[in-house]
Amino acid sequence: YAAPDTYKKAGTLEGWGANVSRLCIGNPVSLFAVSTAFAGTLLLPAKRQHAGGGGVHFVGGSGTGKTGAAQMAASVWGGPDYVMTWRATGNGLEATAAARNDTLLPLDEIGESNAFEIGETVYALANGLGKQRAARTGGARLSARWRIITLSTGEHTLATHMRKAGAKIKAGQEARLLDVQVDNRAYGAYDDLHGYPDGAAFNSAIKERSGRDYGHAGPAFVEALLNDSTDRAEQYNQLCALPAFTADDGVEARAASTFALIAMAGELATEYGITGWPEGAALNTAIEMFQSWKDGRGQGHTETRQALEAVTSFIETHGDSRFTEIHPTNPEPVKASGQGRAGYWEDTEEGRVFLFTATALEEAAKGF
């Protein structure tokens, strides 16, 4: 159950629309964040998902506006303290996720989380099932369950944070917390400052306004949805079938389904008269963010891409010291590197080709 002060209210819905939601117009990152806030409510009626959910991770430098976007999203359901921190333990996040069921879980600064636990925490949040624990009587207690959309922020991607613990990101984790670079806009995370002199002033205004009017938009969305007889599941399926959400593999398919749900949430909130955004704004923004995620992810399956990146990094590190020309025109004594020969190189019309020994390839792509 949610704590009594979780879903607090202040100001009015009209005030939120004028002071917070209006600032999203012309700012895709903010508009996408607020759309994400409504998406958790649609997991069951639109996606027919009974547990779990998905997540988006805003990646950007300090002070660029990613936290401001998260605060705008949080204002849909509660006050500034609705934004949680990744510093919480995995067990604590289970209780929080269950308390935020069908709404939004905003988590700030992924760098504060435990790098050794973050991978499993991402799985747990997206799968919607807590750990099985024993009751005092010796039997099994009921595990916590939830449906939730997570909105995370951080200066680094999930993969970079996991590498601190020597771990590689798995395809399932990559699909459950989607990295979106947000500090590459005109003014950090913003494109339109709505008359403010710079990004810092606009960011301060967002935080002030999000702390003045909050907690009304989410309940208004739920009320409108309960009185809505439209088949939203069919509408969601049609949205997923759009060419813009075409996927090339399983990871992309899962990601596309999350971006499509967020698009639908933003469009519905607009249809219900809550956001005041132009029709199509949420859909176009979600499509843009999906493309940004794909561009950041790169090409190919996660494991294949990581293996290629590992081999490339090995060549960049040892190309001059552990590889020699395979057919030298002027043979010179080979200098010992202290680590042993890794192979040879040969110049061709297409460029330099590195030829690995079997042992060196195992070293370069360790774990694959």
mmCIF file of C-alpha atoms in Angstrom:
data_model
loop_
_atom_site.group_PDB
_atom_site.id
_atom_site.type_symbol
_atom_site.label_atom_id
_atom_site.label_comp_id
_atom_site.label_asym_id
_atom_site.label_seq_id
_atom_site.Cartn_x
_atom_site.Cartn_y
_atom_site.Cartn_z
ATOM 1 C CA TYR A 1 0.000 0.000 0.000
ATOM 2 C CA ALA A 2 1.154 3.538 -0.724
ATOM 3 C CA ALA A 3 2.158 5.733 2.168
ATOM 4 C CA PRO A 4 -0.525 8.319 2.993
ATOM 5 C CA ASP A 5 1.587 11.181 1.634
ATOM 6 C CA THR A 6 2.675 9.490 -1.611
ATOM 7 C CA TYR A 7 -0.054 10.940 -3.825
ATOM 8 C CA LYS A 8 -0.146 14.476 -2.471
ATOM 9 C CA LYS A 9 -1.882 17.393 -4.183
ATOM 10 C CA ALA A 10 -1.290 21.122 -4.381
ATOM 11 C CA GLY A 11 -2.647 23.850 -6.601
ATOM 12 C CA THR A 12 -5.112 22.866 -9.316
ATOM 13 C CA LEU A 13 -5.277 20.792 -12.486
ATOM 14 C CA GLU A 14 -5.733 23.999 -14.495
ATOM 15 C CA GLY A 15 -2.667 25.462 -12.790
ATOM 16 C CA TRP A 16 -0.661 22.346 -13.631
ATOM 17 C CA GLY A 17 -1.712 22.593 -17.261
ATOM 18 C CA ALA A 18 -0.732 26.263 -17.498
ATOM 19 C CA ASN A 19 2.422 26.149 -15.377
ATOM 20 C CA VAL A 20 3.889 22.709 -16.053
ATOM 21 C CA SER A 21 2.325 20.915 -19.007
ATOM 22 C CA ARG A 22 2.471 23.986 -21.261
ATOM 23 C CA LEU A 23 6.269 24.108 -20.877
ATOM 24 C CA CYS A 24 6.479 20.686 -22.539
ATOM 25 C CA ILE A 25 5.337 22.133 -25.869
ATOM 26 C CA GLY A 26 8.406 22.505 -28.046
ATOM 27 C CA ASN A 27 10.463 20.398 -25.616
ATOM 28 C CA PRO A 28 10.405 16.730 -26.694
ATOM 29 C CA VAL A 29 12.326 15.434 -23.663
ATOM 30 C CA SER A 30 9.907 17.026 -21.181
ATOM 31 C CA LEU A 31 6.863 16.026 -23.228
ATOM 32 C CA PHE A 32 8.108 12.441 -23.417
ATOM 33 C CA ALA A 33 8.792 12.376 -19.660
ATOM 34 C CA VAL A 34 5.267 13.537 -18.803
ATOM 35 C CA SER A 35 3.789 11.047 -21.304
ATOM 36 C CA THR A 36 5.746 8.346 -19.475
ATOM 37 C CA ALA A 37 4.013 9.353 -16.244
ATOM 38 C CA PHE A 38 0.617 8.341 -17.675
ATOM 39 C CA ALA A 39 1.835 5.102 -19.302
ATOM 40 C CA GLY A 40 1.808 2.854 -16.222
ATOM 41 C CA THR A 41 -1.963 3.225 -15.974
ATOM 42 C CA LEU A 42 -2.323 1.690 -19.443
ATOM 43 C CA LEU A 43 -0.259 -1.452 -18.833
ATOM 44 C CA LEU A 44 -3.355 -3.515 -18.037
ATOM 45 C CA PRO A 45 -6.147 -1.974 -20.168
ATOM 46 C CA ALA A 46 -4.045 -1.397 -23.306
ATOM 47 C CA LYS A 47 -1.098 -3.775 -23.171
ATOM 48 C CA ARG A 48 -2.962 -6.508 -21.254
ATOM 49 C CA GLN A 49 0.083 -6.883 -19.016
ATOM 50 C CA HIS A 50 -0.775 -8.203 -15.553
ATOM 51 C CA ALA A 51 2.637 -7.689 -13.938
ATOM 52 C CA GLY A 52 5.856 -5.873 -14.658
ATOM 53 C CA GLY A 53 6.276 -3.037 -17.077
ATOM 54 C CA GLY A 54 9.243 -1.209 -18.529
ATOM 55 C CA GLY A 55 11.540 1.700 -18.027
ATOM 56 C CA VAL A 56 13.298 4.611 -19.672
ATOM 57 C CA HIS A 57 16.670 5.961 -18.545
ATOM 58 C CA PHE A 58 17.490 9.603 -19.320
ATOM 59 C CA VAL A 59 21.245 9.967 -19.841
ATOM 60 C CA GLY A 60 22.806 13.424 -19.617
ATOM 61 C CA GLY A 61 25.432 15.544 -17.954
ATOM 62 C CA SER A 62 24.961 17.265 -14.618
ATOM 63 C CA GLY A 63 22.724 20.321 -14.727
ATOM 64 C CA THR A 64 21.399 19.708 -18.232
ATOM 65 C CA GLY A 65 17.746 19.267 -17.231
ATOM 66 C CA LYS A 66 17.181 15.518 -16.995
ATOM 67 C CA THR A 67 16.140 15.743 -13.333
ATOM 68 C CA GLY A 68 13.837 18.646 -14.173
ATOM 69 C CA ALA A 69 12.106 16.458 -16.744
ATOM 70 C CA ALA A 70 11.686 13.735 -14.122
ATOM 71 C CA GLN A 71 10.169 16.254 -11.703
ATOM 72 C CA MET A 72 7.678 17.348 -14.360
ATOM 73 C CA ALA A 73 6.695 13.697 -14.793
ATOM 74 C CA ALA A 74 6.416 13.203 -11.023
ATOM 75 C CA SER A 75 4.074 16.201 -10.754
ATOM 76 C CA VAL A 76 1.431 14.134 -12.570
ATOM 77 C CA TRP A 77 1.045 12.024 -9.415
ATOM 78 C CA GLY A 78 2.582 13.899 -6.502
ATOM 79 C CA GLY A 79 4.963 16.510 -5.169
ATOM 80 C CA PRO A 80 8.720 16.949 -5.569
ATOM 81 C CA ASP A 81 9.376 14.133 -3.083
ATOM 82 C CA TYR A 82 7.562 11.720 -5.399
ATOM 83 C CA VAL A 83 10.940 11.403 -7.158
ATOM 84 C CA MET A 84 12.891 8.634 -5.449
ATOM 85 C CA THR A 85 16.616 7.902 -5.564
ATOM 86 C CA TRP A 86 18.476 4.876 -6.893
ATOM 87 C CA ARG A 87 20.343 4.822 -3.577
ATOM 88 C CA ALA A 88 17.560 2.647 -2.153
ATOM 89 C CA THR A 89 18.252 -1.057 -1.769
ATOM 90 C CA GLY A 90 16.664 -3.687 -4.001
ATOM 91 C CA ASN A 91 14.287 -4.744 -1.223
ATOM 92 C CA GLY A 92 13.258 -1.136 -0.619
ATOM 93 C CA LEU A 93 12.517 -0.626 -4.289
ATOM 94 C CA GLU A 94 10.208 -3.662 -4.247
ATOM 95 C CA ALA A 95 8.028 -2.042 -1.609
ATOM 96 C CA THR A 96 8.109 1.285 -3.423
ATOM 97 C CA ALA A 97 7.211 -0.293 -6.772
ATOM 98 C CA ALA A 98 4.277 -2.130 -5.216
ATOM 99 C CA ALA A 99 3.081 1.114 -3.613
ATOM 100 C CA ARG A 100 3.290 2.915 -6.986
ATOM 101 C CA ASN A 101 1.378 0.152 -8.785
ATOM 102 C CA ASP A 102 -0.161 1.270 -12.129
ATOM 103 C CA THR A 103 1.513 4.680 -11.956
ATOM 104 C CA LEU A 104 5.108 5.955 -12.237
ATOM 105 C CA LEU A 105 8.351 5.210 -10.420
ATOM 106 C CA PRO A 106 10.848 8.063 -10.990
ATOM 107 C CA LEU A 107 14.378 7.223 -9.823
ATOM 108 C CA ASP A 108 17.084 9.892 -9.874
ATOM 109 C CA GLU A 109 20.861 9.405 -10.373
ATOM 110 C CA ILE A 110 21.572 5.794 -11.288
ATOM 111 C CA GLY A 111 25.199 6.386 -10.277
ATOM 112 C CA GLU A 112 24.105 6.236 -6.632
ATOM 113 C CA SER A 113 22.866 2.659 -6.980
ATOM 114 C CA ASN A 114 24.883 -0.432 -6.138
ATOM 115 C CA ALA A 115 26.653 -1.401 -9.376
ATOM 116 C CA PHE A 116 26.723 -5.044 -8.251
ATOM 117 C CA GLU A 117 22.925 -5.155 -7.739
ATOM 118 C CA ILE A 118 21.586 -2.830 -10.428
ATOM 119 C CA GLY A 119 21.237 -5.518 -13.096
ATOM 120 C CA GLU A 120 19.010 -7.716 -10.965
ATOM 121 C CA THR A 121 17.063 -4.689 -9.726
ATOM 122 C CA VAL A 122 16.245 -3.696 -13.314
ATOM 123 C CA TYR A 123 14.995 -7.233 -13.998
ATOM 124 C CA ALA A 124 12.851 -7.218 -10.854
ATOM 125 C CA LEU A 125 11.273 -3.825 -11.528
ATOM 126 C CA ALA A 126 10.401 -4.728 -15.113
ATOM 127 C CA ASN A 127 9.180 -8.248 -14.281
ATOM 128 C CA GLY A 128 6.868 -7.032 -11.507
ATOM 129 C CA LEU A 129 7.590 -9.764 -8.991
ATOM 130 C CA GLY A 130 9.421 -9.476 -5.689
ATOM 131 C CA LYS A 131 11.616 -12.091 -4.065
ATOM 132 C CA GLN A 132 10.024 -15.160 -2.489
ATOM 133 C CA ARG A 133 10.433 -15.006 1.286
ATOM 134 C CA ALA A 134 9.546 -17.300 4.146
ATOM 135 C CA ALA A 135 6.840 -16.392 6.643
ATOM 136 C CA ARG A 136 7.418 -16.631 10.400
ATOM 137 C CA THR A 137 5.257 -19.738 10.467
ATOM 138 C CA GLY A 138 7.616 -21.465 8.038
ATOM 139 C CA GLY A 139 5.463 -21.204 4.916
ATOM 140 C CA ALA A 140 6.009 -18.899 1.975
ATOM 141 C CA ARG A 141 4.830 -15.307 2.117
ATOM 142 C CA LEU A 142 3.060 -13.813 -0.853
ATOM 143 C CA SER A 143 5.559 -11.985 -3.066
ATOM 144 C CA ALA A 144 4.965 -8.347 -3.879
ATOM 145 C CA ARG A 145 3.613 -7.739 -7.383
ATOM 146 C CA TRP A 146 3.258 -4.576 -9.417
ATOM 147 C CA ARG A 147 2.756 -2.986 -12.808
ATOM 148 C CA ILE A 148 4.985 0.046 -13.198
ATOM 149 C CA ILE A 149 6.794 2.298 -15.635
ATOM 150 C CA THR A 150 10.180 3.461 -14.357
ATOM 151 C CA LEU A 151 11.700 6.793 -15.334
ATOM 152 C CA SER A 152 15.370 6.838 -14.407
ATOM 153 C CA THR A 153 18.049 9.505 -14.745
ATOM 154 C CA GLY A 154 21.827 9.433 -14.625
ATOM 155 C CA GLU A 155 25.055 10.784 -16.066
ATOM 156 C CA HIS A 156 25.946 7.360 -17.459
ATOM 157 C CA THR A 157 24.147 4.517 -19.182
ATOM 158 C CA LEU A 158 23.138 1.348 -17.382
ATOM 159 C CA ALA A 159 25.891 -0.573 -19.196
ATOM 160 C CA THR A 160 28.570 1.910 -18.095
ATOM 161 C CA HIS A 161 27.398 1.751 -14.494
ATOM 162 C CA MET A 162 27.401 -2.055 -14.507
ATOM 163 C CA ARG A 163 30.955 -2.114 -15.809
ATOM 164 C CA LYS A 164 32.049 -0.584 -12.486
ATOM 165 C CA ALA A 165 31.282 -3.991 -11.008
ATOM 166 C CA GLY A 166 32.934 -5.834 -13.897
ATOM 167 C CA ALA A 167 29.581 -6.914 -15.344
ATOM 168 C CA LYS A 168 28.329 -6.767 -18.922
ATOM 169 C CA ILE A 169 24.781 -5.671 -19.651
ATOM 170 C CA LYS A 170 22.495 -8.424 -20.895
ATOM 171 C CA ALA A 171 20.028 -8.051 -23.728
ATOM 172 C CA GLY A 172 17.129 -8.468 -21.297
ATOM 173 C CA GLN A 173 18.370 -5.631 -19.098
ATOM 174 C CA GLU A 174 18.972 -3.404 -22.115
ATOM 175 C CA ALA A 175 15.354 -3.964 -23.205
ATOM 176 C CA ARG A 176 13.915 -3.266 -19.757
ATOM 177 C CA LEU A 177 15.641 0.059 -19.059
ATOM 178 C CA LEU A 178 15.995 1.997 -22.302
ATOM 179 C CA ASP A 179 18.850 4.507 -22.501
ATOM 180 C CA VAL A 180 17.847 7.800 -24.131
ATOM 181 C CA GLN A 181 20.429 10.575 -24.497
ATOM 182 C CA VAL A 182 18.724 13.830 -23.486
ATOM 183 C CA ASP A 183 21.501 16.446 -23.188
ATOM 184 C CA ASN A 184 21.980 16.862 -26.933
ATOM 185 C CA ARG A 185 19.173 19.377 -27.489
ATOM 186 C CA ALA A 186 19.556 23.098 -28.150
ATOM 187 C CA TYR A 187 19.836 23.938 -24.420
ATOM 188 C CA GLY A 188 20.848 20.752 -22.644
ATOM 189 C CA ALA A 189 17.602 18.756 -22.413
ATOM 190 C CA TYR A 190 15.478 21.638 -23.748
ATOM 191 C CA ASP A 191 14.718 23.141 -27.155
ATOM 192 C CA ASP A 192 12.334 25.972 -26.262
ATOM 193 C CA LEU A 193 13.034 28.091 -23.170
ATOM 194 C CA HIS A 194 9.591 29.758 -23.260
ATOM 195 C CA GLY A 195 11.067 33.201 -22.762
ATOM 196 C CA TYR A 196 13.585 32.345 -20.035
ATOM 197 C CA PRO A 197 17.133 33.651 -20.622
ATOM 198 C CA ASP A 198 18.984 30.333 -20.446
ATOM 199 C CA GLY A 199 18.656 26.657 -19.637
ATOM 200 C CA ALA A 200 19.529 27.117 -15.967
ATOM 201 C CA ALA A 201 16.759 29.686 -15.468
ATOM 202 C CA PHE A 202 14.274 27.495 -17.323
ATOM 203 C CA ASN A 203 15.270 24.481 -15.246
ATOM 204 C CA SER A 204 14.756 26.463 -12.028
ATOM 205 C CA ALA A 205 11.319 27.561 -13.232
ATOM 206 C CA ILE A 206 10.364 23.961 -13.953
ATOM 207 C CA LYS A 207 11.315 22.865 -10.441
ATOM 208 C CA GLU A 208 9.441 25.785 -8.886
ATOM 209 C CA ARG A 209 6.301 25.240 -10.975
ATOM 210 C CA SER A 210 6.353 21.457 -10.433
ATOM 211 C CA GLY A 211 6.344 22.155 -6.703
ATOM 212 C CA ARG A 212 3.382 24.507 -6.932
ATOM 213 C CA ASP A 213 0.787 22.510 -8.918
ATOM 214 C CA TYR A 214 0.911 18.725 -8.722
ATOM 215 C CA GLY A 215 -1.013 15.549 -8.032
ATOM 216 C CA HIS A 216 -4.094 16.317 -10.154
ATOM 217 C CA ALA A 217 -3.310 15.106 -13.693
ATOM 218 C CA GLY A 218 -2.838 11.424 -12.790
ATOM 219 C CA PRO A 219 -6.154 10.989 -10.948
ATOM 220 C CA ALA A 220 -7.941 12.927 -13.720
ATOM 221 C CA PHE A 221 -6.448 10.517 -16.252
ATOM 222 C CA VAL A 222 -7.619 7.485 -14.248
ATOM 223 C CA GLU A 223 -11.125 8.901 -13.914
ATOM 224 C CA ALA A 224 -11.369 9.565 -17.655
ATOM 225 C CA LEU A 225 -10.033 6.092 -18.453
ATOM 226 C CA LEU A 226 -12.614 4.435 -16.172
ATOM 227 C CA ASN A 227 -15.388 6.214 -18.065
ATOM 228 C CA ASP A 228 -13.903 5.328 -21.457
ATOM 229 C CA SER A 229 -15.498 2.387 -23.304
ATOM 230 C CA THR A 230 -13.108 2.479 -26.284
ATOM 231 C CA ASP A 231 -11.133 -0.710 -26.968
ATOM 232 C CA ARG A 232 -7.738 0.665 -26.046
ATOM 233 C CA ALA A 233 -6.041 -2.725 -26.496
ATOM 234 C CA GLU A 234 -6.916 -2.742 -30.189
ATOM 235 C CA GLN A 235 -5.778 0.855 -30.504
ATOM 236 C CA TYR A 236 -2.474 -0.062 -28.865
ATOM 237 C CA ASN A 237 -1.939 -2.972 -31.263
ATOM 238 C CA GLN A 238 -2.524 -0.659 -34.217
ATOM 239 C CA LEU A 239 -0.018 1.788 -32.781
ATOM 240 C CA CYS A 240 2.620 -0.925 -32.403
ATOM 241 C CA ALA A 241 2.084 -1.897 -36.048
ATOM 242 C CA LEU A 242 3.093 1.546 -37.322
ATOM 243 C CA PRO A 243 6.209 1.472 -39.567
ATOM 244 C CA ALA A 244 7.937 3.889 -37.166
ATOM 245 C CA PHE A 245 7.928 1.179 -34.474
ATOM 246 C CA THR A 246 9.316 -1.559 -36.728
ATOM 247 C CA ALA A 247 11.835 -3.769 -34.890
ATOM 248 C CA ASP A 248 14.733 -5.852 -36.195
ATOM 249 C CA ASP A 249 15.155 -8.153 -33.187
ATOM 250 C CA GLY A 250 13.596 -9.126 -29.892
ATOM 251 C CA VAL A 251 15.224 -6.327 -27.904
ATOM 252 C CA GLU A 252 13.964 -3.713 -30.360
ATOM 253 C CA ALA A 253 10.491 -5.266 -30.343
ATOM 254 C CA ARG A 254 10.244 -4.974 -26.571
ATOM 255 C CA ALA A 255 11.588 -1.423 -26.679
ATOM 256 C CA ALA A 256 9.159 -0.458 -29.437
ATOM 257 C CA SER A 257 6.244 -1.728 -27.362
ATOM 258 C CA THR A 258 7.311 0.529 -24.475
ATOM 259 C CA PHE A 259 7.724 3.609 -26.671
ATOM 260 C CA ALA A 260 4.360 2.907 -28.330
ATOM 261 C CA LEU A 261 2.647 2.654 -24.928
ATOM 262 C CA ILE A 262 4.174 5.979 -23.853
ATOM 263 C CA ALA A 263 3.000 7.552 -27.121
ATOM 264 C CA MET A 264 -0.520 6.261 -26.517
ATOM 265 C CA ALA A 265 -0.519 7.550 -22.939
ATOM 266 C CA GLY A 266 0.462 11.053 -23.998
ATOM 267 C CA GLU A 267 -2.098 11.120 -26.798
ATOM 268 C CA LEU A 268 -4.863 9.881 -24.481
ATOM 269 C CA ALA A 269 -4.007 12.498 -21.865
ATOM 270 C CA THR A 270 -4.308 15.088 -24.621
ATOM 271 C CA GLU A 271 -7.589 13.575 -25.873
ATOM 272 C CA TYR A 272 -8.988 13.748 -22.322
ATOM 273 C CA GLY A 273 -8.171 17.474 -22.191
ATOM 274 C CA ILE A 274 -5.508 17.121 -19.503
ATOM 275 C CA THR A 275 -2.246 18.203 -21.168
ATOM 276 C CA GLY A 276 -3.255 20.931 -23.619
ATOM 277 C CA TRP A 277 -0.735 19.588 -26.157
ATOM 278 C CA PRO A 278 -1.365 19.530 -29.918
ATOM 279 C CA GLU A 279 -2.767 16.268 -31.239
ATOM 280 C CA GLY A 280 0.060 14.008 -32.430
ATOM 281 C CA ALA A 281 2.745 15.687 -30.322
ATOM 282 C CA ALA A 282 3.169 12.735 -27.948
ATOM 283 C CA LEU A 283 3.238 10.204 -30.789
ATOM 284 C CA ASN A 284 5.820 12.132 -32.808
ATOM 285 C CA THR A 285 7.977 12.614 -29.731
ATOM 286 C CA ALA A 286 7.866 8.913 -28.807
ATOM 287 C CA ILE A 287 8.871 8.007 -32.365
ATOM 288 C CA GLU A 288 11.772 10.473 -32.157
ATOM 289 C CA MET A 289 12.901 9.007 -28.818
ATOM 290 C CA PHE A 290 12.641 5.445 -30.150
ATOM 291 C CA GLN A 291 14.905 6.391 -33.046
ATOM 292 C CA SER A 292 17.302 8.075 -30.629
ATOM 293 C CA TRP A 293 17.401 4.893 -28.550
ATOM 294 C CA LYS A 294 18.125 2.796 -31.654
ATOM 295 C CA ASP A 295 20.884 5.156 -32.763
ATOM 296 C CA GLY A 296 22.478 5.012 -29.328
ATOM 297 C CA ARG A 297 22.184 1.258 -29.137
ATOM 298 C CA GLY A 298 23.979 0.677 -32.431
ATOM 299 C CA GLN A 299 23.472 -2.158 -34.845
ATOM 300 C CA GLY A 300 23.084 -5.866 -34.121
ATOM 301 C CA HIS A 301 22.161 -8.039 -31.171
ATOM 302 C CA THR A 302 23.530 -6.941 -27.805
ATOM 303 C CA GLU A 303 25.939 -9.867 -27.255
ATOM 304 C CA THR A 304 27.266 -9.745 -30.839
ATOM 305 C CA ARG A 305 27.823 -6.009 -30.653
ATOM 306 C CA GLN A 306 29.582 -6.275 -27.297
ATOM 307 C CA ALA A 307 31.929 -8.965 -28.636
ATOM 308 C CA LEU A 308 32.828 -6.772 -31.620
ATOM 309 C CA GLU A 309 33.383 -3.791 -29.344
ATOM 310 C CA ALA A 310 35.667 -5.888 -27.125
ATOM 311 C CA VAL A 311 37.772 -7.019 -30.097
ATOM 312 C CA THR A 312 37.981 -3.458 -31.422
ATOM 313 C CA SER A 313 39.120 -2.215 -28.014
ATOM 314 C CA PHE A 314 41.788 -4.954 -27.919
ATOM 315 C CA ILE A 315 43.145 -3.859 -31.298
ATOM 316 C CA GLU A 316 43.212 -0.205 -30.236
ATOM 317 C CA THR A 317 45.142 -1.165 -27.100
ATOM 318 C CA HIS A 318 47.583 -3.730 -28.498
ATOM 319 C CA GLY A 319 47.657 -3.147 -32.257
ATOM 320 C CA ASP A 320 51.179 -1.698 -32.281
ATOM 321 C CA SER A 321 52.729 -3.968 -29.661
ATOM 322 C CA ARG A 322 51.303 -7.472 -30.104
ATOM 323 C CA PHE A 323 50.634 -7.648 -33.843
ATOM 324 C CA THR A 324 53.288 -7.679 -36.585
ATOM 325 C CA GLU A 325 53.112 -7.524 -40.382
ATOM 326 C CA ILE A 326 52.427 -10.978 -41.807
ATOM 327 C CA HIS A 327 54.620 -10.526 -44.907
ATOM 328 C CA PRO A 328 57.182 -7.843 -43.990
ATOM 329 C CA THR A 329 59.200 -6.390 -46.884
ATOM 330 C CA ASN A 330 62.070 -5.500 -44.567
ATOM 331 C CA PRO A 331 61.989 -7.993 -41.700
ATOM 332 C CA GLU A 332 63.142 -6.603 -38.387
ATOM 333 C CA PRO A 333 63.589 -8.386 -35.074
ATOM 334 C CA VAL A 334 60.281 -8.612 -33.260
ATOM 335 C CA LYS A 335 60.270 -6.707 -29.965
ATOM 336 C CA ALA A 336 58.900 -8.719 -27.081
ATOM 337 C CA SER A 337 55.826 -7.052 -25.584
ATOM 338 C CA GLY A 338 55.847 -9.113 -22.438
ATOM 339 C CA GLN A 339 52.278 -10.308 -23.143
ATOM 340 C CA GLY A 340 52.934 -12.576 -26.103
ATOM 341 C CA ARG A 341 52.020 -12.347 -29.753
ATOM 342 C CA ALA A 342 48.339 -11.761 -30.468
ATOM 343 C CA GLY A 343 48.585 -12.193 -34.236
ATOM 344 C CA TYR A 344 49.475 -10.375 -37.448
ATOM 345 C CA TRP A 345 48.236 -7.541 -39.606
ATOM 346 C CA GLU A 346 47.969 -7.238 -43.364
ATOM 347 C CA ASP A 347 47.159 -4.156 -45.470
ATOM 348 C CA THR A 348 44.547 -4.732 -48.161
ATOM 349 C CA GLU A 349 42.602 -2.509 -50.575
ATOM 350 C CA GLU A 350 39.775 -2.347 -47.994
ATOM 351 C CA GLY A 351 42.080 -1.409 -45.132
ATOM 352 C CA ARG A 352 44.201 -3.099 -42.487
ATOM 353 C CA VAL A 353 43.120 -6.580 -41.467
ATOM 354 C CA PHE A 354 44.101 -7.957 -38.067
ATOM 355 C CA LEU A 355 44.603 -11.727 -37.887
ATOM 356 C CA PHE A 356 44.206 -13.151 -34.389
ATOM 357 C CA THR A 357 45.633 -16.294 -32.926
ATOM 358 C CA ALA A 358 42.977 -18.457 -31.272
ATOM 359 C CA THR A 359 44.383 -17.742 -27.806
ATOM 360 C CA ALA A 360 44.408 -13.977 -28.378
ATOM 361 C CA LEU A 361 40.841 -13.964 -29.695
ATOM 362 C CA GLU A 362 39.714 -15.741 -26.542
ATOM 363 C CA GLU A 363 41.548 -13.075 -24.539
ATOM 364 C CA ALA A 364 40.006 -10.202 -26.511
ATOM 365 C CA ALA A 365 36.435 -11.544 -26.378
ATOM 366 C CA LYS A 366 36.597 -13.007 -22.901
ATOM 367 C CA GLY A 367 33.192 -14.121 -21.690
ATOM 368 C CA PHE A 368 31.730 -14.575 -25.171
#
